[in-house]
Short mmCIF file of C-alpha atoms and ligand atoms in Angstrom, two decimals:
data_model
loop_
_atom_site.label_atom_id
_atom_site.label_comp_id
_atom_site.label_asym_id
_atom_site.label_seq_id
_atom_site.Cartn_x
_atom_site.Cartn_y
_atom_site.Cartn_z
CA MET A 12 -16.92 0.91 -31.94
CA SER A 13 -13.68 1.62 -30.13
CA GLN A 14 -11.12 4.39 -30.42
CA ILE A 15 -7.41 4.35 -29.72
CA LEU A 16 -5.35 7.00 -27.92
CA ARG A 17 -1.58 6.88 -27.50
CA VAL A 18 0.53 7.60 -24.43
CA ASP A 19 3.78 8.82 -25.94
CA LEU A 20 6.68 7.69 -23.78
CA GLY A 21 9.36 6.57 -26.24
CA GLU A 22 10.01 2.84 -25.86
CA ARG A 23 7.41 2.68 -23.06
CA SER A 24 4.62 4.13 -25.28
CA TYR A 25 1.28 2.34 -25.27
CA ASP A 26 -2.28 2.48 -26.52
CA ILE A 27 -5.44 3.19 -24.57
CA VAL A 28 -8.38 1.56 -26.34
CA VAL A 29 -11.80 2.92 -25.29
CA GLY A 30 -15.10 1.34 -26.30
CA ASP A 31 -18.25 -0.44 -25.19
CA GLY A 32 -17.91 -4.25 -25.18
CA LEU A 33 -14.11 -4.35 -25.47
CA ILE A 34 -13.75 -7.22 -22.97
CA ASP A 35 -15.35 -9.51 -25.51
CA ARG A 36 -12.52 -8.63 -27.91
CA ALA A 37 -9.75 -8.57 -25.26
CA GLY A 38 -8.21 -11.83 -26.52
CA ALA A 39 -7.48 -10.32 -29.92
CA HIS A 40 -5.95 -7.20 -28.32
CA LEU A 41 -3.83 -9.25 -25.90
CA ALA A 42 -2.59 -11.94 -28.32
CA PRO A 43 0.26 -9.81 -29.75
CA LEU A 44 1.53 -9.04 -26.22
CA ALA A 45 1.22 -12.49 -24.66
CA GLY A 46 4.34 -14.61 -24.25
CA PRO A 47 4.41 -18.43 -24.19
CA ARG A 48 3.30 -18.64 -20.54
CA PRO A 49 -0.35 -18.19 -19.46
CA LEU A 50 -1.61 -14.67 -18.75
CA LEU A 51 -1.87 -13.76 -15.05
CA VAL A 52 -5.31 -12.21 -14.54
CA VAL A 53 -5.75 -10.28 -11.27
CA THR A 54 -9.23 -9.16 -10.25
CA ASP A 55 -11.49 -8.79 -7.20
CA GLU A 56 -14.49 -10.82 -6.09
CA THR A 57 -17.17 -8.43 -7.36
CA VAL A 58 -15.55 -7.87 -10.73
CA ALA A 59 -14.85 -11.60 -11.07
CA SER A 60 -18.55 -12.36 -10.60
CA LEU A 61 -19.59 -9.75 -13.19
CA HIS A 62 -16.92 -9.64 -15.89
CA LEU A 63 -14.23 -12.34 -15.51
CA GLY A 64 -16.22 -14.99 -17.36
CA ARG A 65 -16.45 -12.81 -20.48
CA LEU A 66 -12.74 -12.02 -20.32
CA GLU A 67 -11.81 -15.69 -20.01
CA ALA A 68 -14.13 -16.62 -22.90
CA SER A 69 -12.47 -13.99 -25.06
CA LEU A 70 -8.96 -15.19 -24.11
CA ASP A 71 -10.02 -18.76 -24.81
CA ALA A 72 -11.34 -17.81 -28.24
CA ALA A 73 -7.94 -16.26 -29.02
CA GLY A 74 -6.12 -19.40 -27.82
CA LEU A 75 -4.73 -17.70 -24.71
CA ALA A 76 -4.49 -19.60 -21.41
CA CYS A 77 -4.61 -17.76 -18.09
CA HIS A 78 -4.28 -18.14 -14.33
CA ARG A 79 -6.69 -16.13 -12.19
CA PHE A 80 -6.02 -14.38 -8.87
CA VAL A 81 -9.17 -13.11 -7.15
CA LEU A 82 -8.65 -10.62 -4.31
CA PRO A 83 -11.12 -9.46 -1.68
CA ASP A 84 -12.82 -6.16 -2.70
CA GLY A 85 -11.66 -2.91 -1.23
CA GLU A 86 -8.76 -0.69 -0.25
CA ALA A 87 -7.54 -3.19 2.38
CA SER A 88 -6.24 -5.36 -0.48
CA LYS A 89 -3.52 -2.77 -1.21
CA SER A 90 -1.46 -4.30 1.62
CA PHE A 91 1.92 -5.97 2.06
CA ALA A 92 0.08 -9.20 2.94
CA GLN A 93 -1.95 -9.25 -0.28
CA LEU A 94 1.11 -8.23 -2.31
CA GLN A 95 3.09 -11.14 -0.86
CA ALA A 96 0.26 -13.59 -1.49
CA LEU A 97 -0.14 -12.36 -5.08
CA LEU A 98 3.60 -12.47 -5.81
CA GLU A 99 3.92 -15.99 -4.44
CA GLY A 100 0.83 -17.07 -6.38
CA ILE A 101 2.38 -15.64 -9.55
CA LEU A 102 5.75 -17.32 -8.88
CA GLU A 103 4.01 -20.66 -8.31
CA THR A 104 2.83 -20.54 -11.95
CA GLU A 105 6.49 -20.50 -13.12
CA PRO A 106 6.27 -17.25 -15.08
CA GLU A 107 8.92 -15.97 -17.46
CA ARG A 108 9.97 -12.34 -17.99
CA SER A 109 7.63 -12.28 -21.01
CA SER A 110 4.62 -13.24 -18.85
CA VAL A 111 1.88 -10.61 -18.68
CA VAL A 112 -0.11 -9.54 -15.61
CA VAL A 113 -3.62 -8.40 -16.57
CA ALA A 114 -5.43 -6.17 -14.03
CA LEU A 115 -9.21 -6.48 -14.42
CA GLY A 116 -10.94 -4.11 -11.99
CA GLY A 117 -10.83 -0.73 -10.33
CA GLY A 118 -7.92 1.27 -8.98
CA VAL A 119 -7.31 -1.14 -6.11
CA VAL A 120 -6.74 -4.11 -8.42
CA GLY A 121 -4.75 -1.99 -10.89
CA ASP A 122 -2.47 -0.54 -8.22
CA LEU A 123 -1.73 -3.88 -6.50
CA ALA A 124 -1.33 -5.83 -9.75
CA GLY A 125 0.96 -3.10 -11.08
CA VAL A 126 3.26 -3.32 -8.06
CA ALA A 127 3.34 -7.12 -8.38
CA ALA A 128 4.09 -6.87 -12.13
CA SER A 129 6.94 -4.45 -11.44
CA LEU A 130 8.52 -6.75 -8.83
CA ALA A 131 8.06 -10.36 -10.02
CA LEU A 132 11.25 -11.46 -11.83
CA ARG A 133 12.20 -7.72 -11.74
CA GLY A 134 9.39 -6.86 -14.13
CA LEU A 135 6.69 -8.70 -16.07
CA GLY A 136 4.45 -7.33 -18.80
CA PHE A 137 1.43 -5.42 -17.51
CA VAL A 138 -1.99 -4.68 -19.03
CA GLN A 139 -4.82 -2.72 -17.44
CA ILE A 140 -8.50 -3.51 -18.08
CA PRO A 141 -10.12 -0.88 -15.83
CA THR A 142 -13.76 -1.41 -14.82
CA THR A 143 -14.51 1.69 -12.71
CA LEU A 144 -14.90 5.20 -14.09
CA LEU A 145 -12.12 6.35 -11.77
CA ALA A 146 -9.75 3.69 -13.09
CA GLN A 147 -10.68 4.35 -16.74
CA VAL A 148 -10.08 8.10 -16.53
CA ASP A 149 -7.25 8.16 -14.03
CA SER A 150 -5.57 5.26 -12.24
CA ALA A 151 -5.12 2.85 -15.19
CA VAL A 152 -3.31 5.52 -17.22
CA GLY A 153 0.10 6.91 -16.42
CA GLY A 154 1.95 4.13 -14.64
CA LYS A 155 1.57 5.02 -10.97
CA THR A 156 1.26 1.82 -8.93
CA ALA A 157 1.28 1.53 -5.15
CA ILE A 158 0.17 -0.23 -2.00
CA ASN A 159 -0.52 1.34 1.38
CA SER A 160 1.67 1.29 4.50
CA GLY A 161 0.90 1.92 8.16
CA TYR A 162 2.51 5.32 7.47
CA GLY A 163 -0.04 6.26 4.82
CA LYS A 164 -1.73 5.58 1.53
CA ASN A 165 0.13 4.80 -1.71
CA LEU A 166 3.54 5.19 -0.08
CA VAL A 167 5.11 1.99 -1.47
CA GLY A 168 5.18 1.56 -5.21
CA ALA A 169 6.75 2.35 -8.54
CA PHE A 170 6.17 4.14 -11.80
CA TYR A 171 5.50 1.12 -13.98
CA GLN A 172 3.72 1.70 -17.29
CA PRO A 173 1.28 -0.83 -18.73
CA LYS A 174 1.80 -2.10 -22.26
CA LEU A 175 -1.89 -1.57 -23.07
CA VAL A 176 -5.03 -0.16 -21.46
CA LEU A 177 -8.38 -1.62 -22.54
CA SER A 178 -11.24 0.55 -21.22
CA ASP A 179 -14.52 -1.26 -21.77
CA THR A 180 -17.01 1.50 -20.97
CA GLY A 181 -19.84 -1.06 -20.98
CA THR A 182 -18.48 -2.44 -17.68
CA LEU A 183 -19.58 0.83 -16.05
CA ASP A 184 -23.23 -0.26 -16.46
CA THR A 185 -22.78 -2.59 -13.47
CA LEU A 186 -20.93 -0.03 -11.33
CA PRO A 187 -22.97 1.44 -8.44
CA ARG A 188 -24.00 5.09 -9.02
CA ARG A 189 -22.01 6.28 -6.00
CA GLU A 190 -18.82 4.82 -7.57
CA ARG A 191 -19.67 6.35 -10.96
CA LEU A 192 -20.13 9.75 -9.33
CA ALA A 193 -16.81 9.41 -7.49
CA GLY A 194 -15.07 8.73 -10.82
CA TYR A 195 -16.90 11.66 -12.38
CA ALA A 196 -15.13 14.05 -9.97
CA GLU A 197 -11.86 13.12 -11.73
CA VAL A 198 -13.49 13.76 -15.13
CA VAL A 199 -14.50 17.27 -14.00
CA LYS A 200 -10.93 17.78 -12.77
CA TYR A 201 -9.61 17.58 -16.35
CA GLY A 202 -11.97 20.35 -17.46
CA LEU A 203 -11.08 22.51 -14.48
CA LEU A 204 -7.34 22.12 -14.81
CA GLY A 205 -6.91 22.74 -18.51
CA ASP A 206 -10.02 22.66 -20.68
CA ARG A 207 -12.80 25.19 -20.05
CA VAL A 208 -14.73 24.03 -23.13
CA PHE A 209 -14.78 20.45 -21.79
CA PHE A 210 -16.06 21.73 -18.41
CA GLU A 211 -18.85 23.62 -20.20
CA TRP A 212 -19.71 20.44 -22.13
CA LEU A 213 -19.85 18.56 -18.81
CA GLU A 214 -22.19 21.21 -17.36
CA ASP A 215 -24.55 20.27 -20.17
CA LYS A 216 -23.92 16.52 -20.41
CA GLY A 217 -22.76 15.52 -16.90
CA ASN A 218 -25.83 13.48 -16.06
CA ALA A 219 -25.65 11.68 -19.41
CA VAL A 220 -22.01 10.79 -18.70
CA ILE A 221 -22.85 9.47 -15.23
CA ASP A 222 -26.14 7.70 -15.90
CA GLY A 223 -26.72 7.53 -19.63
CA GLY A 224 -23.83 5.56 -21.04
CA GLY A 225 -23.43 5.67 -24.79
CA GLU A 226 -21.49 8.27 -26.74
CA ALA A 227 -21.45 10.95 -24.00
CA ARG A 228 -19.78 8.54 -21.57
CA ASP A 229 -17.26 7.31 -24.15
CA HIS A 230 -16.46 10.91 -25.13
CA ALA A 231 -15.82 11.86 -21.48
CA VAL A 232 -13.53 8.84 -20.94
CA ARG A 233 -11.60 9.61 -24.15
CA LYS A 234 -11.22 13.34 -23.36
CA SER A 235 -10.03 12.52 -19.84
CA CYS A 236 -7.53 9.90 -21.04
CA ALA A 237 -6.24 12.25 -23.75
CA ALA A 238 -5.71 15.01 -21.17
CA LYS A 239 -3.91 12.64 -18.81
CA ALA A 240 -1.85 11.05 -21.61
CA ALA A 241 -0.56 14.47 -22.71
CA ILE A 242 0.47 15.43 -19.18
CA VAL A 243 2.11 12.04 -18.47
CA ALA A 244 3.99 12.19 -21.78
CA ALA A 245 5.36 15.59 -20.77
CA ASP A 246 6.32 14.58 -17.23
CA GLU A 247 6.21 10.83 -16.53
CA THR A 248 7.61 10.92 -12.98
CA GLU A 249 5.96 14.09 -11.68
CA GLN A 250 8.92 16.46 -11.64
CA GLY A 251 6.68 19.32 -12.75
CA VAL A 252 3.52 19.59 -14.82
CA ARG A 253 2.10 16.17 -13.78
CA ALA A 254 1.38 17.76 -10.39
CA LEU A 255 -1.53 19.58 -12.09
CA LEU A 256 -3.36 16.23 -11.92
CA ASN A 257 -3.45 16.79 -8.17
CA LEU A 258 -5.95 19.66 -8.48
CA GLY A 259 -8.29 19.22 -5.50
CA HIS A 260 -6.13 16.41 -4.11
CA THR A 261 -4.18 18.24 -1.37
CA PHE A 262 -7.50 18.97 0.32
CA GLY A 263 -8.94 15.62 -0.82
CA HIS A 264 -6.09 13.53 0.60
CA ALA A 265 -6.35 15.38 3.92
CA ILE A 266 -10.09 14.65 4.04
CA GLU A 267 -9.47 10.97 3.22
CA ALA A 268 -6.75 10.71 5.86
CA ARG A 269 -8.98 12.30 8.51
CA ALA A 270 -11.81 9.93 7.47
CA ARG A 271 -9.40 7.00 7.98
CA TYR A 272 -10.00 5.33 4.59
CA ASP A 273 -12.80 3.19 5.99
CA GLY A 274 -15.11 3.59 2.99
CA ALA A 275 -17.21 6.36 4.58
CA VAL A 276 -15.68 8.83 2.10
CA LEU A 277 -14.68 7.62 -1.38
CA HIS A 278 -11.56 9.09 -3.00
CA GLY A 279 -13.60 10.86 -5.69
CA GLU A 280 -15.98 12.32 -3.09
CA ALA A 281 -13.02 13.77 -1.20
CA VAL A 282 -11.64 15.09 -4.51
CA ALA A 283 -15.00 16.76 -5.31
CA VAL A 284 -14.88 18.68 -2.02
CA GLY A 285 -11.19 19.33 -2.67
CA LEU A 286 -11.94 20.86 -6.09
CA VAL A 287 -14.45 23.22 -4.49
CA LEU A 288 -11.90 24.17 -1.79
CA ALA A 289 -9.08 24.66 -4.33
CA PHE A 290 -11.27 27.16 -6.21
CA ALA A 291 -12.42 28.78 -2.95
CA LEU A 292 -8.76 29.27 -1.95
CA SER A 293 -7.93 30.61 -5.41
CA ALA A 294 -10.79 33.12 -5.08
CA GLU A 295 -9.75 34.01 -1.49
CA LEU A 296 -6.23 34.78 -2.77
CA GLY A 297 -7.69 36.98 -5.53
CA LEU A 298 -6.42 34.62 -8.25
CA CYS A 299 -9.76 33.68 -9.77
CA ALA A 300 -13.26 35.16 -9.91
CA ARG A 301 -15.61 34.19 -7.09
CA GLU A 302 -18.17 33.37 -9.78
CA ASP A 303 -15.83 30.65 -11.17
CA ALA A 304 -15.58 29.09 -7.70
CA ALA A 305 -19.37 29.25 -7.34
CA ARG A 306 -19.81 27.66 -10.77
CA VAL A 307 -17.58 24.69 -9.91
CA ARG A 308 -19.57 24.14 -6.73
CA ARG A 309 -22.91 24.43 -8.59
CA HIS A 310 -21.99 21.82 -11.17
CA LEU A 311 -20.65 19.25 -8.70
CA ARG A 312 -23.72 19.74 -6.50
CA ALA A 313 -26.08 19.49 -9.50
CA VAL A 314 -24.84 15.98 -10.38
CA GLY A 315 -25.06 14.85 -6.74
CA LEU A 316 -21.44 15.00 -5.54
CA PRO A 317 -20.57 16.31 -2.07
CA VAL A 318 -19.31 19.90 -2.22
CA SER A 319 -18.52 20.57 1.43
CA VAL A 320 -17.29 18.62 4.43
CA ALA A 321 -20.80 18.94 5.87
CA ASP A 322 -21.99 16.68 3.01
CA LEU A 323 -19.62 13.89 4.11
CA SER A 324 -20.58 11.37 6.75
CA ALA A 325 -17.27 11.51 8.61
CA GLU A 326 -15.82 13.41 11.55
CA LEU A 327 -12.84 15.34 10.12
CA GLY A 328 -11.73 17.45 13.09
CA GLY A 329 -10.88 21.15 12.93
CA THR A 330 -8.81 23.48 10.72
CA ASP A 331 -5.52 22.52 12.42
CA ASP A 332 -6.24 18.78 12.01
CA LEU A 333 -6.86 19.20 8.27
CA ILE A 334 -3.77 21.39 7.78
CA ALA A 335 -1.65 18.86 9.72
CA ALA A 336 -3.02 16.06 7.49
CA MET A 337 -2.06 18.13 4.40
CA GLY A 338 1.47 18.43 5.80
CA ARG A 339 1.76 14.64 5.86
CA ASP A 340 0.81 14.30 2.17
CA LYS A 341 3.59 12.71 0.11
CA LYS A 342 3.49 15.68 -2.27
CA VAL A 343 4.90 18.00 0.38
CA ARG A 344 8.25 19.30 -0.92
CA SER A 345 10.97 20.79 1.29
CA GLY A 346 8.39 21.02 4.06
CA GLU A 347 6.20 23.41 2.01
CA LEU A 348 2.54 22.84 1.22
CA ASN A 349 2.08 22.84 -2.54
CA PHE A 350 -1.35 23.52 -3.95
CA ILE A 351 -2.74 23.41 -7.42
CA LEU A 352 -4.67 26.66 -7.74
CA ALA A 353 -6.56 28.24 -10.62
CA ARG A 354 -6.72 31.57 -12.38
CA GLY A 355 -10.11 30.46 -13.67
CA ILE A 356 -11.92 27.42 -14.99
CA GLY A 357 -9.50 25.54 -17.28
CA ASP A 358 -6.43 27.44 -16.06
CA ALA A 359 -4.74 25.65 -13.15
CA PHE A 360 -1.15 26.15 -12.03
CA ILE A 361 1.27 24.87 -9.38
CA ALA A 362 1.53 27.24 -6.42
CA SER A 363 3.90 26.99 -3.47
CA GLY A 364 4.41 29.05 -0.33
CA ILE A 365 0.68 29.61 0.12
CA ASP A 366 -0.28 32.18 2.75
CA ARG A 367 -1.40 30.07 5.72
CA SER A 368 -3.92 32.68 6.89
CA ALA A 369 -5.83 32.46 3.58
CA LEU A 370 -5.89 28.66 3.90
CA GLU A 371 -7.09 28.91 7.51
CA CYS A 372 -9.77 31.39 6.50
CA VAL A 373 -11.11 29.10 3.73
CA LEU A 374 -11.08 26.04 6.02
CA ALA A 375 -12.64 27.89 8.98
CA HIS A 376 -15.43 29.13 6.69
CA GLU A 377 -15.87 25.60 5.34
CA LEU A 378 -16.00 23.96 8.76
CA SER A 379 -18.49 26.48 10.13
CA ALA A 380 -20.86 26.06 7.16
P1 NAD B 422 -12.01 0.07 -6.30
O1 NAD B 422 -10.99 -0.53 -7.13
O2 NAD B 422 -12.03 -0.23 -4.84
O3 NAD B 422 -13.46 -0.27 -6.91
C1 NAD B 422 -14.61 0.22 -6.22
C2 NAD B 422 -15.62 -0.91 -6.02
O4 NAD B 422 -16.27 -1.14 -7.25
C3 NAD B 422 -15.02 -2.23 -5.57
O5 NAD B 422 -15.88 -2.81 -4.62
C4 NAD B 422 -15.04 -3.08 -6.85
O6 NAD B 422 -15.19 -4.45 -6.58
C5 NAD B 422 -16.25 -2.55 -7.55
N1 NAD B 422 -16.24 -2.62 -9.00
C6 NAD B 422 -15.22 -2.40 -9.84
N2 NAD B 422 -15.64 -2.46 -11.11
C7 NAD B 422 -16.96 -2.74 -11.07
C8 NAD B 422 -17.96 -2.89 -12.06
N3 NAD B 422 -17.68 -2.71 -13.35
N4 NAD B 422 -19.21 -3.17 -11.66
C9 NAD B 422 -19.52 -3.30 -10.34
N5 NAD B 422 -18.62 -3.14 -9.36
C10 NAD B 422 -17.36 -2.85 -9.73
O7 NAD B 422 -11.99 1.68 -6.39
P2 NAD B 422 -11.54 2.72 -7.52
O8 NAD B 422 -12.30 3.94 -7.19
O9 NAD B 422 -11.61 2.16 -8.87
O10 NAD B 422 -10.01 2.92 -7.19
C11 NAD B 422 -9.59 3.50 -5.99
C12 NAD B 422 -8.12 3.21 -5.83
O11 NAD B 422 -7.41 3.78 -6.93
C13 NAD B 422 -7.52 3.80 -4.57
O12 NAD B 422 -6.74 2.81 -3.93
C14 NAD B 422 -6.64 4.92 -5.07
O13 NAD B 422 -5.50 5.13 -4.26
C15 NAD B 422 -6.24 4.40 -6.43
N6 NAD B 422 -5.85 5.44 -7.39
C16 NAD B 422 -4.70 5.24 -8.08
C17 NAD B 422 -4.30 6.17 -9.01
C18 NAD B 422 -3.07 5.92 -9.83
O14 NAD B 422 -2.67 6.80 -10.60
N7 NAD B 422 -2.47 4.75 -9.72
C19 NAD B 422 -5.08 7.31 -9.27
C20 NAD B 422 -6.25 7.47 -8.55
C21 NAD B 422 -6.63 6.54 -7.60
N1 LIG B 423 -3.57 10.43 -10.29
C1 LIG B 423 -2.54 11.40 -10.47
C2 LIG B 423 -1.44 10.93 -11.36
O1 LIG B 423 -1.52 9.89 -11.98
O2 LIG B 423 -0.45 11.59 -11.46
#
């Protein structure tokens, strides 16, 4: 059983199909989008060993040829060197503008393949088949694509929407628990930013979403995609409301930057701590009840996510180091730190001109814990 959601973006609108076992039916979903040239399937070594064979069998059954590009696993693949190698590999296959790049994998594969799709021949078709929870609920939806530069993460890229997202939730069965948990932090984010009822459902069903599979997991992926689709449809290029998706991320990105992106701290783990800190700052500023902040922390801890920097195995420095790292975030506008804060669970808003002493107080308390 699969269900279809729509990202409403005028002529760039597309479907997100969510269901267990979708890869086995990918050929039928891709056939209407495929041009005369072979599909260009981009994946990484781990995902290739687990899921590429089924995808190729499904394409074959639908009469679709493909070329495969298998990258090394990990964040280091979001580099200029890998982008160049991928683009030249794609060009060697003599693509046409109607050729379609298919990203099979997590956010790393999706981000790199998306940049390549946006650049080759000034834009090829692009389809996402996300295989991590993080990619299914966040990175595969909404059209942000990027690689990293020596100046920072995700600084080189484009808004480039896919023509289709196929989220096979069954692929999450092979994903390590730590990666599933990291993706779950982004699921919780959707409840915290705009849907208190969903957060309450997650308090009850969180472990089933992370470990149980089945309908609870599919429901969580669908709810998350629907929340993201609505925000992206309202603000595709992040001029306003899309910034709400950064709840927990100003802190999270600073933590990741201080941890040097070496795999010691996963993005979702940094976001989990960031969500706790965003609610702690909201409570410190008198915007939300301290009990709401405590409740966020309780739930994330209950499922096994880190909730404080002391839970992370990385040396992050002091308050000034973290605030300086926040200042280097690409979401800084006119030199001001912008935070997504909350009036309560399910009620986030964009705040600017935050009182630095409140921020220092929250971070000093955090770092002394
Ligand atoms: P990832 O792509 O590195 O995948 C994590 C690991 O899981 C990799 O080793 C991968 O090989 C493996 N893996 C993937 N699917 C698997 C499966 N089904 N079974 C077993 N192993 C599997 O990490 P991620 O968390 O998916 O993505 C992180 C990236 O996403 C970061 O680069 C981040 O910047 C980016 N991101 C982008 C956006 C966006 O909007 N474009 C949003 C959030 C994050
Ligand atoms: N991951 C945040 C966004 O897509 O805007």
